[in-house]
Amino acid sequence: MSTTAPRWTRSSYSSAQGDDCVEVAPLPSAVRVRDSKRPAGPALTLSHTAWGPFIAQAGDFGADSPASGS
């Protein structure tokens, strides 16, 4: 088991201020996702198999979707 810390990245679409961002850390066996405002908080861990459907569903949330709070 590796003890190397995950390398967290943000989308190029994230704001320059860095607020309201989702950070992603790809790992050999999974992908971790966390809220940039809470780097020490919990992270969601997804298998590589679950990652594709997760991103596809997340992309469906536009400004007018119920999930956006609009």
XYZ file of N, CA and C in Angstrom:
210
model
N 0.836 -1.183 0.000
C 0.000 0.000 0.000
C 0.881 1.247 0.000
N 0.562 2.193 -0.858
C 1.336 3.426 -0.974
C 0.958 4.404 0.133
N 1.946 5.116 0.639
C 1.691 6.136 1.653
C 1.807 7.536 1.063
N 1.932 7.634 -0.250
C 2.017 8.923 -0.916
C 0.671 9.636 -0.832
N 0.705 10.919 -0.487
C -0.528 11.700 -0.394
C -1.145 11.866 -1.783
N -2.476 11.867 -1.867
C -3.127 12.072 -3.166
C -2.763 13.430 -3.751
N -2.676 13.506 -5.064
C -2.402 14.765 -5.760
C -3.748 15.331 -6.224
N -4.225 16.338 -5.515
C -5.535 16.923 -5.789
C -5.439 17.957 -6.902
N -6.398 17.934 -7.820
C -6.452 18.904 -8.913
C -7.868 19.445 -9.044
N -7.961 20.609 -9.682
C -9.257 21.242 -9.948
C -9.436 21.394 -11.446
N -10.662 21.489 -11.854
C -10.975 21.708 -13.258
C -10.477 23.078 -13.701
N -10.119 23.182 -14.963
C -9.727 24.482 -15.514
C -10.926 25.427 -15.554
N -12.132 24.904 -15.372
C -13.340 25.727 -15.333
C -13.571 26.337 -13.956
N -12.779 25.985 -12.961
C -12.933 26.524 -11.613
C -12.595 28.006 -11.604
N -13.222 28.731 -10.698
C -12.965 30.164 -10.612
C -11.559 30.430 -10.085
N -11.043 31.593 -10.402
C -9.699 31.977 -9.962
C -9.628 32.095 -8.438
N -10.764 32.420 -7.801
C -10.790 32.555 -6.346
C -10.684 31.194 -5.658
N -11.022 30.136 -6.365
C -10.907 28.801 -5.795
C -12.064 28.385 -4.910
N -13.128 29.205 -4.885
C -14.271 28.824 -4.063
C -15.261 27.985 -4.871
N -16.061 27.221 -4.187
C -17.073 26.372 -4.826
C -16.491 25.440 -5.876
N -15.388 24.812 -5.559
C -14.741 23.890 -6.492
C -14.797 22.464 -5.967
N -14.735 21.562 -6.892
C -14.583 20.151 -6.569
C -13.165 19.772 -6.957
N -12.461 19.103 -6.070
C -11.105 18.638 -6.355
C -11.128 17.129 -6.544
N -10.263 16.662 -7.429
C -10.204 15.247 -7.775
C -8.776 14.751 -7.595
N -8.637 13.546 -7.055
C -7.326 12.906 -6.909
C -7.423 11.489 -7.473
N -6.888 11.288 -8.683
C -6.894 9.930 -9.229
C -5.875 9.056 -8.509
N -6.279 7.855 -8.177
C -5.423 6.876 -7.513
C -5.369 5.621 -8.383
N -4.435 4.730 -8.146
C -4.354 3.515 -8.962
C -5.636 2.674 -8.948
N -6.335 2.636 -7.821
C -7.509 1.773 -7.730
C -8.834 2.518 -7.590
N -8.802 3.852 -7.567
C -10.027 4.625 -7.351
C -9.796 6.083 -7.727
N -10.858 6.873 -7.594
C -10.786 8.322 -7.778
C -11.421 8.938 -6.541
N -10.727 9.902 -5.941
C -11.264 10.584 -4.759
C -11.754 11.962 -5.166
N -12.842 12.417 -4.541
C -13.467 13.703 -4.838
C -13.732 14.401 -3.513
N -13.412 15.708 -3.457
C -13.666 16.463 -2.221
C -14.046 17.905 -2.545
N -14.558 18.591 -1.545
C -14.923 20.000 -1.625
C -13.676 20.831 -1.331
N -13.346 21.769 -2.211
C -12.131 22.573 -2.019
C -12.207 23.447 -0.769
N -13.409 23.767 -0.317
C -13.548 24.587 0.890
C -13.250 23.794 2.154
N -13.239 22.453 2.035
C -13.011 21.596 3.202
C -11.953 20.540 2.883
N -10.715 20.962 2.625
C -9.687 19.993 2.241
C -9.404 18.930 3.303
N -9.660 19.234 4.559
C -9.451 18.236 5.610
C -10.725 17.448 5.895
N -11.805 17.805 5.201
C -13.082 17.127 5.405
C -13.138 15.799 4.676
N -14.309 15.204 4.652
C -14.457 13.894 4.017
C -14.280 13.965 2.504
N -13.863 12.867 1.931
C -13.725 12.745 0.477
C -14.523 11.533 0.024
N -15.146 11.670 -1.115
C -15.877 10.569 -1.723
C -14.881 9.729 -2.515
N -14.892 8.427 -2.338
C -14.003 7.537 -3.077
C -14.840 6.695 -4.026
N -14.528 6.791 -5.319
C -15.260 6.065 -6.354
C -14.333 5.096 -7.067
N -14.851 3.941 -7.404
C -14.075 3.011 -8.226
C -13.944 3.610 -9.625
N -12.987 3.130 -10.392
C -12.847 3.606 -11.768
C -14.103 3.269 -12.573
N -14.748 2.171 -12.263
C -15.982 1.778 -12.947
C -17.103 2.771 -12.657
N -17.184 3.277 -11.444
C -18.230 4.225 -11.058
C -17.924 5.656 -11.491
N -16.668 5.966 -11.760
C -16.259 7.336 -12.091
C -16.953 7.858 -13.351
N -16.988 7.069 -14.412
C -17.604 7.507 -15.675
C -19.067 7.892 -15.513
N -19.901 7.022 -14.955
C -21.299 7.392 -14.738
C -21.465 8.587 -13.789
N -20.597 8.699 -12.788
C -20.654 9.829 -11.859
C -20.446 11.145 -12.612
N -19.424 11.198 -13.460
C -19.133 12.410 -14.230
C -20.239 12.692 -15.238
N -20.749 11.645 -15.879
C -21.837 11.832 -16.837
C -23.055 12.445 -16.152
N -23.388 11.956 -14.975
C -24.532 12.489 -14.236
C -24.251 13.908 -13.758
N -23.065 14.171 -13.273
C -22.708 15.513 -12.800
C -22.802 16.522 -13.933
N -22.449 16.123 -15.143
C -22.524 17.015 -16.296
C -23.943 17.378 -16.671
N -24.924 16.604 -16.202
C -26.325 16.885 -16.497
C -26.894 17.997 -15.625
N -26.162 18.442 -14.602
C -26.652 19.473 -13.706
C -26.286 20.846 -14.248
N -27.216 21.462 -14.953
C -27.031 22.816 -15.460
C -27.559 23.816 -14.453
N -27.515 25.081 -14.815
C -27.949 26.151 -13.920
C -29.428 26.042 -13.566
N -30.228 25.406 -14.427
C -31.661 25.313 -14.184
C -32.085 24.003 -13.532
N -31.143 23.150 -13.198
C -31.510 21.852 -12.629
C -31.860 21.987 -11.149
N -32.715 21.106 -10.638
C -33.051 21.158 -9.207
C -31.830 21.007 -8.309
N -30.822 20.264 -8.757
C -29.634 20.048 -7.924
C -28.808 21.311 -7.761
N -28.965 22.278 -8.667
C -28.165 23.504 -8.585
C -28.736 24.491 -7.577
N -29.956 24.228 -7.100
C -30.572 25.130 -6.137
C -31.289 26.291 -6.784
N -31.388 26.303 -8.123
C -32.073 27.384 -8.839
C -33.575 27.219 -8.788
